[in-house]
Amino acid sequence: MQISIDIEGTTLTATLDDNDSSRDFASLLPLSLTLDDYAATEKVSDLPRRLSTKDAPAGTAAKAGDLTYYSPWGNLAIFYKDFRHASGLVKLGSLDSGVEIMRRPGPLKVTIRKATQ
């Protein structure tokens, strides 16, 4: 599934993986969030509810551009740098391009929605 991420006047696209967590995330859309910097590696935001982690691996390593769900905290994390394996990290999908916008300092206001076909 394709989604669009509107970030302060710029629109990025991303492709969600075919898994229960990604489908559960898509069921929340559209979402308006504020993404905050975390560990100089990712932008994070709380979600309105926890996502399903049915059949999800126990953890994963993230690559720049990955959209992930960090199940221990219940938040969305979009990585702009590669990151080591983390328990409880579930990959939801990947940005198709434009990861550099995530490197902007400070919070980013975003709206995430299903892409129109």
PDB file of C-alpha atoms in Angstrom, residues 3 6 8 11 17 21 24 40 50 68-69 86 88 92 99 107 111:
ATOM      1  CA  ILE A   3       0.867   6.306   1.616  1.00  0.00           C
ATOM      2  CA  ASP A   6       2.741  15.777   3.865  1.00  0.00           C
ATOM      3  CA  GLU A   8       5.177  21.350   5.908  1.00  0.00           C
ATOM      4  CA  THR A  11       4.784  15.516   0.039  1.00  0.00           C
ATOM      5  CA  ASP A  17       5.001  -3.705   3.937  1.00  0.00           C
ATOM      6  CA  SER A  21       1.341  -4.120  11.943  1.00  0.00           C
ATOM      7  CA  ASP A  24      -3.183  -1.833  11.533  1.00  0.00           C
ATOM      8  CA  ALA A  40      19.903  12.196  16.286  1.00  0.00           C
ATOM      9  CA  ARG A  50      -0.968   0.593  20.092  1.00  0.00           C
ATOM     10  CA  THR A  68       8.808   1.580  12.016  1.00  0.00           C
ATOM     11  CA  TYR A  69       6.711   0.961  15.088  1.00  0.00           C
ATOM     12  CA  ALA A  86      16.474  -3.154  18.470  1.00  0.00           C
ATOM     13  CA  GLY A  88      10.466  -4.457  19.809  1.00  0.00           C
ATOM     14  CA  LEU A  92       6.067  -0.900   8.698  1.00  0.00           C
ATOM     15  CA  VAL A  99      14.658  10.890   3.609  1.00  0.00           C
ATOM     16  CA  PRO A 107       9.840  19.040  15.199  1.00  0.00           C
ATOM     17  CA  THR A 111      -0.156  14.450   7.849  1.00  0.00           C
TER      18      THR A 111
END
